Amino acid sequence: MTLRPYRLSDPVFEALARGGGGAPAVRLLADAEYGRRLLLLRAVLDRAREHGGATQAEVRHLFGVLAEARRTAPAATRRVLAHPSTGPRLVTTWRALERPGQGAALPLASVAAAAALAAGLDLPVAFRATGRGAVLPGLGTVPLPGPGPDGVVRLRGRDLEYGDGTRLRLPPPAELYRERPGWWPLRPVAAPGVVLDDADTTDGPAPARLSAAEVRSWRTGAAFALRLLRARHAGHAGELAAGLRSLMPVPVDDGDGAHHSGSSAEMFGGVALSRPACARAFAETLVHEMQHSKLLAVTHLVDLLTPAGPDEPPRLHYAPWRDDPRPLPGLLHGTYAFLSVARFWAVEAAAERDPEERYRAQVRCARWRGAAARAADVILTDGADRLTPTGRRFVTAMAHALADLNATSLPASAVREADRQAADHRERHRAAGERRGRHRTDDKPVR
């Protein structure tokens, strides 16, 4: 396995730091993330060697399956290895090898099984089913009534054996994305290469399969959102075309009806979200989460912050978009995301013909450009001792982009309303007191 080095040239680094970069920068980041996964595979193999015995033999077998799949069907294998939910499985496998265990219990086994099926290999792979099914990341899920007492299913060729020896014949490689009895494929949702991943989960039971009507709603919402972005936000549209790979539905919060979205450091190209109510909200969410993915990938290539010391007490900072204080990395992520959110609303305000909707967009632009600018200033001052030289360059470029955005003329009434909302949020934050210890898992604005 030979990997080329990945470097961010000064122009690409500057463009990314200002919130942009376009499709070429995202393709570079996606390639770097794929290379990182290959390095993780090698690290898994090296760690298994330290165990020796059955653990080493099982991991070598899985590694051999993946290597043969890459030789036989490189494009199909890359789709499996680059699929967003594969990343956590590789990291979890590496961590699991800190202690001895059974190969079939390693999340890497399901990745090898998926690659073998996609490549049409006749090689045996045992892996553990979760929830109600046997998940093959990047391909789909076999819903099972029960995988058996040990939870292990066995794949050889297209035959999946589970439970008391029951066998199920899976589709051939050319038909893996077609629905059939006993097989839940990943379903395309929007642009080519983007799937609705409603069956895979890396940390709990698989959710119920979305109905055909629900899938149509997701497809319609995503299609309208991407059409809006292509029409008015070409840079963001290009980035999503280059980097977005899966949408993972999450339920709306039953308690407050809030919609949520999130990204993960090991799931580049994947967005977990509840379905937004309209095309504009859908587009804003995709822009927001792609910014998180970009910044996470950048931090895998360069160090923007120095790690906190082991005995250093946590340093938390006010985040103008959340109801809880954030550590410096979280504040950096929110600032980077809301730079582009504010830019999104600036463009929407200029394009909107309806006076009321235009005013709402102007208020949102003013609200988030001001919030991001204030947060960038905090990072450059209060967080100065944690910024690396590269990190200072990055945040300074962000601050310059926000200064340019703040120079965009907006009606005084919209700016006053944004300032009022910001003051109200700050006051609520101060009054929250002990409730600030309650953490949320997304970076969405608090309205």
PDB file of N, CA and C in Angstrom, residues 229-270:
ATOM      1  N   LEU A 229     -29.206  25.811  -4.441  1.00  0.00           N
ATOM      2  CA  LEU A 229     -27.776  26.062  -4.296  1.00  0.00           C
ATOM      3  C   LEU A 229     -27.098  26.220  -5.650  1.00  0.00           C
ATOM      4  N   ARG A 230     -27.451  25.388  -6.607  1.00  0.00           N
ATOM      5  CA  ARG A 230     -26.848  25.520  -7.938  1.00  0.00           C
ATOM      6  C   ARG A 230     -27.210  26.853  -8.580  1.00  0.00           C
ATOM      7  N   ALA A 231     -28.421  27.333  -8.307  1.00  0.00           N
ATOM      8  CA  ALA A 231     -28.878  28.573  -8.925  1.00  0.00           C
ATOM      9  C   ALA A 231     -28.219  29.809  -8.314  1.00  0.00           C
ATOM     10  N   ARG A 232     -27.990  29.804  -6.992  1.00  0.00           N
ATOM     11  CA  ARG A 232     -27.550  31.035  -6.325  1.00  0.00           C
ATOM     12  C   ARG A 232     -26.273  30.892  -5.501  1.00  0.00           C
ATOM     13  N   HIS A 233     -25.827  29.678  -5.256  1.00  0.00           N
ATOM     14  CA  HIS A 233     -24.638  29.452  -4.405  1.00  0.00           C
ATOM     15  C   HIS A 233     -23.754  28.407  -5.094  1.00  0.00           C
ATOM     16  N   ALA A 234     -23.186  28.771  -6.227  1.00  0.00           N
ATOM     17  CA  ALA A 234     -22.458  27.797  -7.049  1.00  0.00           C
ATOM     18  C   ALA A 234     -21.283  27.169  -6.301  1.00  0.00           C
ATOM     19  N   GLY A 235     -20.587  27.964  -5.477  1.00  0.00           N
ATOM     20  CA  GLY A 235     -19.453  27.408  -4.741  1.00  0.00           C
ATOM     21  C   GLY A 235     -19.868  26.319  -3.781  1.00  0.00           C
ATOM     22  N   HIS A 236     -20.920  26.566  -3.013  1.00  0.00           N
ATOM     23  CA  HIS A 236     -21.412  25.556  -2.080  1.00  0.00           C
ATOM     24  C   HIS A 236     -21.967  24.343  -2.828  1.00  0.00           C
ATOM     25  N   ALA A 237     -22.659  24.592  -3.928  1.00  0.00           N
ATOM     26  CA  ALA A 237     -23.196  23.476  -4.713  1.00  0.00           C
ATOM     27  C   ALA A 237     -22.072  22.583  -5.218  1.00  0.00           C
ATOM     28  N   GLY A 238     -20.975  23.189  -5.681  1.00  0.00           N
ATOM     29  CA  GLY A 238     -19.838  22.399  -6.141  1.00  0.00           C
ATOM     30  C   GLY A 238     -19.191  21.606  -5.030  1.00  0.00           C
ATOM     31  N   GLU A 239     -19.099  22.208  -3.836  1.00  0.00           N
ATOM     32  CA  GLU A 239     -18.510  21.497  -2.702  1.00  0.00           C
ATOM     33  C   GLU A 239     -19.357  20.295  -2.314  1.00  0.00           C
ATOM     34  N   LEU A 240     -20.665  20.471  -2.293  1.00  0.00           N
ATOM     35  CA  LEU A 240     -21.544  19.350  -1.950  1.00  0.00           C
ATOM     36  C   LEU A 240     -21.487  18.265  -3.014  1.00  0.00           C
ATOM     37  N   ALA A 241     -21.409  18.637  -4.281  1.00  0.00           N
ATOM     38  CA  ALA A 241     -21.301  17.635  -5.341  1.00  0.00           C
ATOM     39  C   ALA A 241     -20.010  16.837  -5.196  1.00  0.00           C
ATOM     40  N   ALA A 242     -18.954  17.478  -4.704  1.00  0.00           N
ATOM     41  CA  ALA A 242     -17.668  16.805  -4.563  1.00  0.00           C
ATOM     42  C   ALA A 242     -17.548  16.012  -3.270  1.00  0.00           C
ATOM     43  N   GLY A 243     -18.298  16.414  -2.227  1.00  0.00           N
ATOM     44  CA  GLY A 243     -18.052  15.802  -0.927  1.00  0.00           C
ATOM     45  C   GLY A 243     -19.212  15.105  -0.255  1.00  0.00           C
ATOM     46  N   LEU A 244     -20.454  15.468  -0.581  1.00  0.00           N
ATOM     47  CA  LEU A 244     -21.591  14.856   0.108  1.00  0.00           C
ATOM     48  C   LEU A 244     -21.805  13.433  -0.382  1.00  0.00           C
ATOM     49  N   ARG A 245     -21.945  12.493   0.556  1.00  0.00           N
ATOM     50  CA  ARG A 245     -22.107  11.086   0.185  1.00  0.00           C
ATOM     51  C   ARG A 245     -23.352  10.444   0.788  1.00  0.00           C
ATOM     52  N   SER A 246     -23.782  10.870   1.961  1.00  0.00           N
ATOM     53  CA  SER A 246     -24.955  10.227   2.550  1.00  0.00           C
ATOM     54  C   SER A 246     -25.695  11.181   3.468  1.00  0.00           C
ATOM     55  N   LEU A 247     -27.015  11.002   3.491  1.00  0.00           N
ATOM     56  CA  LEU A 247     -27.882  11.675   4.443  1.00  0.00           C
ATOM     57  C   LEU A 247     -28.443  10.609   5.375  1.00  0.00           C
ATOM     58  N   MET A 248     -28.279  10.818   6.680  1.00  0.00           N
ATOM     59  CA  MET A 248     -28.716   9.844   7.667  1.00  0.00           C
ATOM     60  C   MET A 248     -29.855  10.435   8.474  1.00  0.00           C
ATOM     61  N   PRO A 249     -31.083   9.987   8.238  1.00  0.00           N
ATOM     62  CA  PRO A 249     -32.241  10.595   8.906  1.00  0.00           C
ATOM     63  C   PRO A 249     -32.213  10.374  10.412  1.00  0.00           C
ATOM     64  N   VAL A 250     -32.545  11.426  11.135  1.00  0.00           N
ATOM     65  CA  VAL A 250     -32.748  11.330  12.583  1.00  0.00           C
ATOM     66  C   VAL A 250     -34.118  11.925  12.881  1.00  0.00           C
ATOM     67  N   PRO A 251     -34.794  11.436  13.907  1.00  0.00           N
ATOM     68  CA  PRO A 251     -36.148  11.938  14.194  1.00  0.00           C
ATOM     69  C   PRO A 251     -36.129  13.353  14.736  1.00  0.00           C
ATOM     70  N   VAL A 252     -37.226  14.050  14.499  1.00  0.00           N
ATOM     71  CA  VAL A 252     -37.423  15.356  15.113  1.00  0.00           C
ATOM     72  C   VAL A 252     -37.588  15.156  16.613  1.00  0.00           C
ATOM     73  N   ASP A 253     -37.028  16.053  17.404  1.00  0.00           N
ATOM     74  CA  ASP A 253     -37.119  15.962  18.856  1.00  0.00           C
ATOM     75  C   ASP A 253     -38.581  16.064  19.292  1.00  0.00           C
ATOM     76  N   ASP A 254     -39.089  14.998  19.898  1.00  0.00           N
ATOM     77  CA  ASP A 254     -40.487  14.994  20.331  1.00  0.00           C
ATOM     78  C   ASP A 254     -40.754  16.021  21.427  1.00  0.00           C
ATOM     79  N   GLY A 255     -39.702  16.357  22.175  1.00  0.00           N
ATOM     80  CA  GLY A 255     -39.919  17.279  23.283  1.00  0.00           C
ATOM     81  C   GLY A 255     -40.188  18.702  22.836  1.00  0.00           C
ATOM     82  N   ASP A 256     -39.372  19.224  21.906  1.00  0.00           N
ATOM     83  CA  ASP A 256     -39.543  20.621  21.499  1.00  0.00           C
ATOM     84  C   ASP A 256     -39.796  20.774  19.999  1.00  0.00           C
ATOM     85  N   GLY A 257     -39.900  19.658  19.292  1.00  0.00           N
ATOM     86  CA  GLY A 257     -40.146  19.735  17.856  1.00  0.00           C
ATOM     87  C   GLY A 257     -38.971  20.260  17.067  1.00  0.00           C
ATOM     88  N   ALA A 258     -37.793  20.321  17.696  1.00  0.00           N
ATOM     89  CA  ALA A 258     -36.628  20.900  17.035  1.00  0.00           C
ATOM     90  C   ALA A 258     -36.051  19.943  16.010  1.00  0.00           C
ATOM     91  N   HIS A 259     -35.521  20.529  14.952  1.00  0.00           N
ATOM     92  CA  HIS A 259     -34.803  19.768  13.942  1.00  0.00           C
ATOM     93  C   HIS A 259     -33.316  19.832  14.262  1.00  0.00           C
ATOM     94  N   HIS A 260     -32.632  18.731  14.043  1.00  0.00           N
ATOM     95  CA  HIS A 260     -31.221  18.649  14.383  1.00  0.00           C
ATOM     96  C   HIS A 260     -30.404  18.178  13.195  1.00  0.00           C
ATOM     97  N   SER A 261     -29.125  18.513  13.227  1.00  0.00           N
ATOM     98  CA  SER A 261     -28.197  17.975  12.239  1.00  0.00           C
ATOM     99  C   SER A 261     -26.823  17.888  12.876  1.00  0.00           C
ATOM    100  N   GLY A 262     -25.970  17.067  12.307  1.00  0.00           N
ATOM    101  CA  GLY A 262     -24.637  16.906  12.872  1.00  0.00           C
ATOM    102  C   GLY A 262     -23.689  16.221  11.920  1.00  0.00           C
ATOM    103  N   SER A 263     -22.405  16.414  12.168  1.00  0.00           N
ATOM    104  CA  SER A 263     -21.346  15.780  11.393  1.00  0.00           C
ATOM    105  C   SER A 263     -20.366  15.144  12.368  1.00  0.00           C
ATOM    106  N   SER A 264     -19.520  14.274  11.851  1.00  0.00           N
ATOM    107  CA  SER A 264     -18.579  13.559  12.705  1.00  0.00           C
ATOM    108  C   SER A 264     -17.196  13.578  12.072  1.00  0.00           C
ATOM    109  N   ALA A 265     -16.182  13.608  12.933  1.00  0.00           N
ATOM    110  CA  ALA A 265     -14.799  13.658  12.453  1.00  0.00           C
ATOM    111  C   ALA A 265     -14.434  12.469  11.588  1.00  0.00           C
ATOM    112  N   GLU A 266     -15.048  11.315  11.834  1.00  0.00           N
ATOM    113  CA  GLU A 266     -14.690  10.109  11.091  1.00  0.00           C
ATOM    114  C   GLU A 266     -15.705   9.748  10.015  1.00  0.00           C
ATOM    115  N   MET A 267     -16.646  10.644   9.737  1.00  0.00           N
ATOM    116  CA  MET A 267     -17.698  10.340   8.763  1.00  0.00           C
ATOM    117  C   MET A 267     -17.734  11.402   7.673  1.00  0.00           C
ATOM    118  N   PHE A 268     -16.594  11.690   7.071  1.00  0.00           N
ATOM    119  CA  PHE A 268     -16.528  12.726   6.040  1.00  0.00           C
ATOM    120  C   PHE A 268     -17.547  12.425   4.941  1.00  0.00           C
ATOM    121  N   GLY A 269     -18.326  13.451   4.586  1.00  0.00           N
ATOM    122  CA  GLY A 269     -19.321  13.287   3.538  1.00  0.00           C
ATOM    123  C   GLY A 269     -20.667  12.825   4.027  1.00  0.00           C
ATOM    124  N   GLY A 270     -20.812  12.564   5.323  1.00  0.00           N
ATOM    125  CA  GLY A 270     -22.079  12.118   5.873  1.00  0.00           C
ATOM    126  C   GLY A 270     -22.721  13.196   6.734  1.00  0.00           C
TER     127      GLY A 270
END
